[in-house]
Tab-separated table of C-alpha atoms in Angstrom:
chain	number	residue	atom	x	y	z
A	13	MET	CA	132.163	120.738	56.344
A	14	LYS	CA	133.330	124.087	56.463
A	15	LEU	CA	131.138	127.193	56.971
A	16	GLY	CA	132.133	130.557	57.087
A	17	ILE	CA	130.009	133.279	59.120
A	18	VAL	CA	129.696	136.761	57.757
A	19	GLY	CA	127.388	139.831	58.468
A	20	LEU	CA	127.529	143.390	59.342
A	21	PRO	CA	129.463	144.774	62.766
A	22	ASN	CA	127.191	144.123	65.855
A	23	VAL	CA	124.716	141.808	64.158
A	24	GLY	CA	125.594	139.010	66.567
A	25	LYS	CA	127.645	137.266	64.535
A	26	SER	CA	130.735	136.931	66.725
A	27	THR	CA	128.044	135.892	69.821
A	28	LEU	CA	126.699	133.045	67.767
A	29	PHE	CA	130.058	132.090	66.680
A	30	ASN	CA	131.108	131.534	70.237
A	31	SER	CA	128.069	129.933	71.207
A	32	LEU	CA	128.382	127.441	68.666
A	33	THR	CA	131.957	126.701	69.152
A	34	LYS	CA	132.677	127.608	72.484
A	35	ALA	CA	135.782	129.265	71.120
A	36	GLY	CA	135.647	132.309	73.192
A	37	ALA	CA	136.293	134.718	70.294
A	38	GLU	CA	135.718	138.351	71.589
A	39	SER	CA	132.308	139.906	71.552
A	40	ALA	CA	131.976	143.112	72.127
A	41	ASN	CA	129.250	146.213	71.342
A	42	TYR	CA	131.593	147.732	68.599
A	43	PRO	CA	132.688	147.089	64.900
A	44	PHE	CA	135.443	145.030	64.446
A	45	CYS	CA	135.881	143.186	67.758
A	46	THR	CA	136.788	140.222	65.626
A	47	ILE	CA	140.287	141.588	64.202
A	48	ASP	CA	141.412	137.647	62.857
A	49	PRO	CA	139.121	135.108	61.306
A	50	ASN	CA	138.305	132.741	64.364
A	51	VAL	CA	137.964	129.188	64.002
A	52	GLY	CA	136.129	126.487	65.865
A	53	VAL	CA	135.156	122.920	65.077
A	54	VAL	CA	131.822	121.784	66.399
A	55	ALA	CA	130.911	118.093	66.612
A	56	VAL	CA	127.504	117.119	64.947
A	57	PRO	CA	125.031	116.288	67.288
A	58	ASP	CA	123.722	112.970	66.685
A	59	GLU	CA	121.689	110.576	69.014
A	60	ARG	CA	122.184	107.689	66.850
A	61	LEU	CA	126.048	107.512	67.526
A	62	GLY	CA	125.491	106.940	71.292
A	63	LEU	CA	123.074	104.233	70.880
A	64	LEU	CA	125.041	102.237	68.817
A	65	ALA	CA	128.099	103.036	70.680
A	66	ASP	CA	126.363	101.272	73.639
A	67	LEU	CA	125.041	98.564	71.448
A	68	TYR	CA	128.539	97.482	70.691
A	69	HIS	CA	130.274	98.800	73.758
A	70	SER	CA	132.231	100.651	71.669
A	71	ALA	CA	135.471	102.214	73.165
A	72	LYS	CA	135.344	105.557	71.041
A	73	VAL	CA	132.993	107.570	69.449
A	74	THR	CA	133.809	109.938	66.539
A	75	PRO	CA	131.104	112.244	65.361
A	76	ALA	CA	131.089	114.149	62.042
A	77	VAL	CA	132.121	117.906	62.638
A	78	ILE	CA	131.766	121.013	61.088
A	79	GLU	CA	134.500	123.538	60.714
A	80	PHE	CA	133.274	127.639	61.436
A	81	VAL	CA	135.261	130.550	60.211
A	82	ASP	CA	134.154	133.542	61.904
A	83	ILE	CA	134.887	136.764	59.854
A	84	ALA	CA	135.445	140.427	60.940
A	85	GLY	CA	131.993	142.588	60.663
A	86	LEU	CA	132.341	143.894	56.997
A	87	VAL	CA	130.752	147.431	56.057
A	88	LYS	CA	130.273	148.794	52.938
A	89	GLY	CA	133.108	149.813	51.113
A	90	ALA	CA	135.081	146.651	52.568
A	91	SER	CA	136.109	145.245	49.009
A	92	LYS	CA	137.485	148.917	48.746
A	93	GLY	CA	139.823	148.876	52.003
A	94	GLU	CA	136.468	150.346	54.164
A	95	GLY	CA	136.533	149.363	57.902
A	96	LEU	CA	139.148	146.105	57.742
A	97	GLY	CA	138.805	145.576	54.090
A	98	ASN	CA	138.719	142.617	52.243
A	99	GLN	CA	141.414	141.365	53.704
A	100	PHE	CA	139.399	138.464	55.698
A	101	LEU	CA	137.178	137.533	52.803
A	102	ALA	CA	140.400	135.257	51.320
A	103	ASN	CA	139.600	133.260	54.441
A	104	ILE	CA	136.026	132.297	53.426
A	105	ARG	CA	137.087	131.565	49.799
A	106	GLU	CA	137.398	127.800	50.937
A	107	VAL	CA	134.261	127.315	52.831
A	108	ASP	CA	131.513	124.836	51.411
A	109	ALA	CA	128.651	127.551	52.371
A	110	ILE	CA	128.062	130.746	53.905
A	111	VAL	CA	126.227	131.750	57.198
A	112	HIS	CA	124.847	135.225	56.710
A	113	VAL	CA	123.785	136.695	60.141
A	114	VAL	CA	121.063	139.120	59.976
A	115	ARG	CA	119.664	141.418	62.571
A	116	CYS	CA	115.954	140.968	63.064
A	117	PHE	CA	115.829	142.763	66.605
A	118	GLU	CA	115.461	146.081	67.677
A	119	ASP	CA	117.714	146.968	70.981
A	120	THR	CA	118.663	150.846	71.474
A	121	ASN	CA	121.545	149.558	73.498
A	122	VAL	CA	123.354	147.795	70.667
A	123	ILE	CA	124.821	150.073	67.727
A	124	HIS	CA	123.983	149.178	64.373
A	125	VAL	CA	126.694	150.469	61.659
A	126	ASP	CA	123.960	152.295	59.582
A	127	GLY	CA	122.194	153.544	62.404
A	128	SER	CA	118.970	151.610	61.918
A	129	ILE	CA	117.415	148.253	61.476
A	130	ASP	CA	116.851	147.066	57.836
A	131	PRO	CA	117.726	143.319	57.396
A	132	LEU	CA	117.379	143.766	53.336
A	133	ARG	CA	119.843	146.779	53.362
A	134	ASP	CA	122.078	144.853	55.364
A	135	ILE	CA	121.729	141.805	53.086
A	136	GLU	CA	122.592	143.999	50.115
A	137	THR	CA	125.581	145.674	51.859
A	138	ILE	CA	126.869	142.360	52.519
A	139	ASN	CA	126.231	140.726	48.871
A	140	LEU	CA	127.297	143.686	46.992
A	141	GLU	CA	130.973	143.811	48.635
A	142	LEU	CA	131.069	139.881	48.054
A	143	ILE	CA	130.054	140.542	44.296
A	144	PHE	CA	133.017	143.499	44.524
A	145	SER	CA	135.367	141.011	45.788
A	146	ASP	CA	134.559	138.107	43.161
A	147	ILE	CA	135.024	141.235	40.448
A	148	GLU	CA	138.462	141.564	41.229
A	149	ILE	CA	139.301	138.141	41.312
A	150	LEU	CA	137.631	137.764	37.861
A	151	GLU	CA	139.927	140.753	36.521
A	152	ARG	CA	142.866	139.163	37.421
A	153	ARG	CA	142.092	135.980	35.855
A	154	ILE	CA	140.870	137.896	32.717
A	155	SER	CA	144.693	140.074	32.625
A	156	LYS	CA	146.178	136.556	33.002
A	157	VAL	CA	143.928	134.837	29.906
A	158	VAL	CA	143.636	137.574	27.615
A	159	ARG	CA	147.570	137.232	26.794
A	160	GLY	CA	147.361	133.843	25.647
A	161	ALA	CA	143.555	133.874	23.958
A	162	ARG	CA	144.671	134.965	20.875
A	163	ASN	CA	146.813	131.749	19.986
A	164	ASP	CA	144.729	129.637	21.989
A	165	LYS	CA	141.092	128.300	21.331
A	166	THR	CA	140.511	126.911	25.013
A	167	LEU	CA	142.167	130.291	26.677
A	168	ALA	CA	139.745	132.108	23.964
A	169	LYS	CA	136.722	130.147	25.290
A	170	GLU	CA	137.504	130.996	28.608
A	171	LEU	CA	137.812	134.593	28.301
A	172	GLU	CA	134.729	135.146	26.746
A	173	LEU	CA	133.230	132.999	29.576
A	174	LEU	CA	134.889	135.089	32.135
A	175	ASN	CA	133.842	138.736	30.632
A	176	ARG	CA	130.053	136.907	30.507
A	177	LEU	CA	130.315	136.151	34.392
A	178	LYS	CA	131.962	139.470	34.966
A	179	GLU	CA	128.978	141.261	33.317
A	180	TRP	CA	126.445	139.239	35.475
A	181	LEU	CA	128.189	139.941	38.333
A	182	GLU	CA	128.315	143.772	37.655
A	183	GLU	CA	124.761	143.779	37.126
A	184	GLY	CA	124.544	142.824	40.623
A	185	ASN	CA	123.729	139.123	40.289
A	186	PRO	CA	125.491	136.318	42.332
A	187	ALA	CA	127.540	133.979	40.857
A	188	ILE	CA	125.247	130.986	41.868
A	189	GLY	CA	122.502	132.022	39.748
A	190	PHE	CA	124.701	132.012	36.530
A	191	GLU	CA	123.903	129.372	34.076
A	192	THR	CA	125.509	127.528	31.209
A	193	ASP	CA	125.171	124.298	29.435
A	194	ASP	CA	128.807	124.056	28.172
A	195	GLU	CA	130.667	121.136	29.883
A	196	ASP	CA	134.166	123.168	29.926
A	197	GLU	CA	132.330	126.248	31.367
A	198	ALA	CA	130.808	124.115	33.937
A	199	ALA	CA	133.923	122.950	35.053
A	200	TRP	CA	136.204	126.153	34.900
A	201	ILE	CA	133.579	128.330	37.002
A	202	PRO	CA	134.246	126.580	40.332
A	203	THR	CA	137.932	126.773	40.014
A	204	TYR	CA	137.525	130.506	40.153
A	205	ASN	CA	136.626	129.697	43.931
A	206	LEU	CA	133.719	133.101	43.850
A	207	LEU	CA	132.091	133.980	46.859
A	208	THR	CA	128.753	134.537	45.317
A	209	GLY	CA	129.244	130.851	43.845
A	210	LYS	CA	128.825	129.553	47.461
A	211	PRO	CA	125.431	128.595	48.817
A	212	VAL	CA	124.098	130.891	51.614
A	213	ILE	CA	121.992	130.329	54.941
A	214	TYR	CA	120.732	133.441	56.395
A	215	ALA	CA	120.991	133.254	60.248
A	216	ALA	CA	117.645	135.478	61.421
A	217	ASN	CA	119.139	136.826	64.701
A	218	VAL	CA	115.873	137.698	66.872
A	219	LYS	CA	115.087	138.216	70.490
A	220	GLU	CA	113.939	135.675	72.604
A	221	ASP	CA	110.334	136.050	72.559
A	222	ASP	CA	110.196	135.500	68.710
A	223	LEU	CA	111.950	132.119	69.190
A	224	ALA	CA	108.788	130.158	70.147
A	225	ASP	CA	107.272	130.880	66.978
A	226	ASP	CA	110.353	130.509	64.649
A	227	GLY	CA	109.601	134.586	63.746
A	228	ALA	CA	106.317	134.092	62.331
A	229	SER	CA	105.447	137.471	63.981
A	230	ASN	CA	108.711	138.710	63.468
A	231	ALA	CA	108.133	141.475	60.084
A	232	TYR	CA	111.955	141.533	59.683
A	233	VAL	CA	112.552	137.767	59.207
A	234	GLN	CA	109.836	137.605	56.807
A	235	GLN	CA	111.548	140.046	54.633
A	236	VAL	CA	114.514	137.583	55.018
A	237	ARG	CA	112.390	134.574	54.308
A	238	GLU	CA	110.987	136.273	50.994
A	239	PHE	CA	114.527	137.218	49.904
A	240	ALA	CA	116.223	133.712	50.536
A	241	LYS	CA	113.045	132.268	48.417
A	242	LYS	CA	114.347	133.918	45.322
A	243	ASP	CA	118.209	132.318	45.697
A	244	LYS	CA	116.607	129.054	47.144
A	245	SER	CA	118.911	129.936	50.601
A	246	GLU	CA	117.942	128.191	53.624
A	247	VAL	CA	116.773	130.573	56.482
A	248	PHE	CA	116.897	129.874	60.098
A	249	VAL	CA	115.631	131.605	62.956
A	250	ILE	CA	118.023	132.059	66.060
A	251	CYS	CA	118.816	134.227	69.360
A	252	ALA	CA	122.593	134.582	69.569
A	253	GLN	CA	121.701	135.482	73.256
A	254	ILE	CA	119.939	132.800	73.974
A	255	GLU	CA	122.598	130.221	72.233
A	256	GLN	CA	125.351	131.583	74.289
A	257	GLU	CA	123.071	130.523	77.774
A	258	ILE	CA	122.935	127.345	76.148
A	259	ALA	CA	126.380	126.922	75.390
A	260	GLU	CA	127.076	127.070	79.098
A	261	LEU	CA	124.798	124.093	80.145
A	262	GLU	CA	125.368	120.215	80.590
A	263	ASP	CA	123.275	118.229	77.958
A	264	ASP	CA	120.540	117.668	80.802
A	265	GLU	CA	120.098	121.221	81.474
A	266	LYS	CA	120.316	122.081	77.898
A	267	LYS	CA	117.125	120.100	77.172
A	268	MET	CA	115.360	121.148	79.942
A	269	PHE	CA	115.808	125.161	78.904
A	270	LEU	CA	114.901	124.273	75.567
A	271	GLU	CA	111.623	122.909	76.653
A	272	ASP	CA	111.169	125.771	79.149
A	273	LEU	CA	111.467	127.980	75.910
A	274	GLY	CA	108.890	126.038	74.275
A	275	LEU	CA	112.004	124.719	71.811
A	276	GLU	CA	112.569	121.287	70.434
A	277	GLU	CA	115.864	122.048	69.210
A	278	SER	CA	119.114	124.437	69.629
A	279	GLY	CA	120.284	127.089	66.948
A	280	LEU	CA	123.257	124.990	66.278
A	281	GLU	CA	120.975	121.911	65.474
A	282	LYS	CA	119.328	123.974	63.291
A	283	LEU	CA	122.143	125.192	61.271
A	284	ILE	CA	123.584	121.906	61.027
A	285	LYS	CA	119.777	120.734	59.155
A	286	ALA	CA	120.119	123.829	56.994
A	287	SER	CA	123.716	123.055	56.275
A	288	TYR	CA	123.069	119.471	55.298
A	289	SER	CA	119.751	119.958	53.266
A	290	LEU	CA	121.743	123.022	51.080
A	291	LEU	CA	124.695	121.084	50.678
A	292	GLY	CA	122.719	117.855	49.801
A	293	LEU	CA	124.980	116.082	52.690
A	294	ILE	CA	123.857	112.848	54.245
A	295	SER	CA	125.869	110.621	57.239
A	296	TYR	CA	126.289	106.936	57.087
A	297	LEU	CA	127.740	105.010	60.173
A	298	THR	CA	130.252	102.374	61.224
A	299	ALA	CA	130.235	100.863	64.315
A	300	GLY	CA	132.397	98.398	66.348
A	301	GLU	CA	134.200	97.608	69.560
A	302	THR	CA	136.751	100.014	68.891
A	303	GLU	CA	134.822	102.817	67.279
A	304	THR	CA	131.206	104.166	66.436
A	305	ARG	CA	131.904	106.805	63.911
A	306	ALA	CA	129.488	109.049	61.616
A	307	TRP	CA	130.783	109.763	57.996
A	308	THR	CA	129.455	112.545	55.978
A	309	ILE	CA	129.018	112.438	52.197
A	310	LYS	CA	127.065	113.740	49.579
A	311	LYS	CA	123.453	112.155	48.501
A	312	GLY	CA	123.719	110.134	45.506
A	313	THR	CA	127.168	108.932	46.681
A	314	LYS	CA	127.831	105.114	45.972
A	315	ALA	CA	129.086	102.406	48.134
A	316	PRO	CA	132.818	102.273	47.018
A	317	GLN	CA	133.465	106.279	46.994
A	318	ALA	CA	131.898	106.368	50.352
A	319	ALA	CA	134.147	103.864	51.430
A	320	GLY	CA	137.089	105.908	50.016
A	321	LYS	CA	136.002	108.543	52.880
A	322	ILE	CA	137.402	105.893	55.202
A	323	HIS	CA	140.379	105.341	53.351
A	324	SER	CA	141.662	104.976	49.631
A	325	ASP	CA	142.584	101.416	49.752
A	326	PHE	CA	138.947	100.923	50.738
A	327	GLU	CA	137.801	102.288	47.251
A	328	ARG	CA	140.488	100.944	45.404
A	329	GLY	CA	139.573	97.389	46.614
A	330	PHE	CA	136.134	97.565	47.036
A	331	ILE	CA	134.568	93.905	47.289
A	332	ARG	CA	131.078	94.650	48.662
A	333	ALA	CA	129.303	96.539	51.596
A	334	GLU	CA	127.231	94.717	54.129
A	335	VAL	CA	124.305	97.058	54.855
A	336	VAL	CA	121.746	97.300	57.794
A	337	ASN	CA	119.725	100.381	58.655
A	338	TYR	CA	120.303	101.732	61.756
A	339	GLN	CA	116.922	101.169	63.213
A	340	ASP	CA	116.536	97.739	62.299
A	341	LEU	CA	120.054	96.972	63.608
A	342	LEU	CA	118.625	98.796	66.827
A	343	ASP	CA	115.654	96.737	67.188
A	344	CYS	CA	117.315	93.560	66.477
A	345	ARG	CA	119.591	94.604	69.180
A	346	THR	CA	122.927	92.600	67.551
A	347	TYR	CA	124.432	92.664	64.000
A	348	ALA	CA	123.879	88.700	63.767
A	349	ALA	CA	120.272	88.745	64.727
A	350	ALA	CA	119.517	91.233	61.831
A	351	LYS	CA	121.288	88.922	59.563
A	352	GLU	CA	119.435	86.183	60.552
A	353	LYS	CA	116.159	87.997	59.760
A	354	GLY	CA	117.434	89.079	56.142
A	355	LEU	CA	117.928	92.647	56.880
A	356	VAL	CA	121.460	93.012	56.266
A	357	GLY	CA	121.908	93.368	52.511
A	358	LEU	CA	125.193	92.631	50.444
A	359	GLU	CA	125.747	95.321	48.490
A	360	GLY	CA	128.076	95.887	45.307
A	361	LYS	CA	129.473	99.168	43.361
A	362	ASP	CA	126.184	100.247	42.336
A	363	TYR	CA	124.548	100.740	45.885
A	364	VAL	CA	123.461	104.211	46.611
A	365	VAL	CA	124.209	104.652	50.195
A	366	LYS	CA	121.294	106.213	52.293
A	367	ASP	CA	121.220	108.516	55.373
A	368	GLY	CA	121.541	106.010	58.472
A	369	ASP	CA	122.870	102.969	56.763
A	370	VAL	CA	125.272	101.003	59.101
A	371	ILE	CA	127.799	99.722	56.707
A	372	LEU	CA	130.754	96.997	57.020
A	373	PHE	CA	133.301	97.408	53.909
A	374	ARG	CA	134.662	94.362	52.417
A	375	PHE	CA	137.892	94.982	50.220
A	376	ASN	CA	140.999	93.634	49.308
A	377	VAL	CA	144.308	95.342	47.891
């Protein structure tokens, strides 16, 4: 999974990126300190892996990972070359979802590029820049398609879609809200890789005092939540400064630190939950002496396609999947004991994999 982090300058975007990835992107109290897209890969915290690895005495543990791309702070007019221009927007066209960091705290020591705190204005500024960038992409495609549309029915149909989609964007709507029942149109739209066609997770960046009640008493956070409801986007509350402190701690210290703040999970864990929920993702597990590993798949994936995540041969030569629930396996202490109790299912090609399934694939090529 790949997530692109966007936001205005000085909203806590790079501070959040640093703390999530410990990649050390430069973070300072002035715009455009991130002049290259910074990329960091983060392991998805999953306590199931450690427990399974202990059970199997695994030599290696491999968690699922998320790749974060931190984009330089955008400003009004970025799509037309203002600030650092839209050169960085190309870097997030390949991401699965966008994490939009929104400043929801007052601090006279931290400059706001527009001089005041207004999360909805900030969201609109970024969204408009993404829309303008998408319109540019559609205009380029239109100029290519229009030449052949006179003599090609398929291109003529696509041209009609492109014009409708462009009109939709010009009205200030994100591409993700554009609806079509036509199969051809539904297949074409993802190929344009529109930024506003990607799901959005809003990270409401607050001061430490607002963390305990998850931003319930912060009026700015409530504004962001109300706005996100309309687009069915996810929102999570974070204090980028606290996350930076957490990132420096060992696991045991981290747990104590969170407890002292009255928190059950870190911002990274909140973000991962929001990402999995928004993108409809789950993890299944494989375990053995060599390796215990988490594999990320879409909800509703059937066994052969899940096997293909490991290797294409597994999908091509799929025979069956031996499946046991993670908790059942832990309770029984051994795979053999779980099998004896009838808790290991022999599943065929139509089996839909569930979150927390521990699977052994049988295949032949």
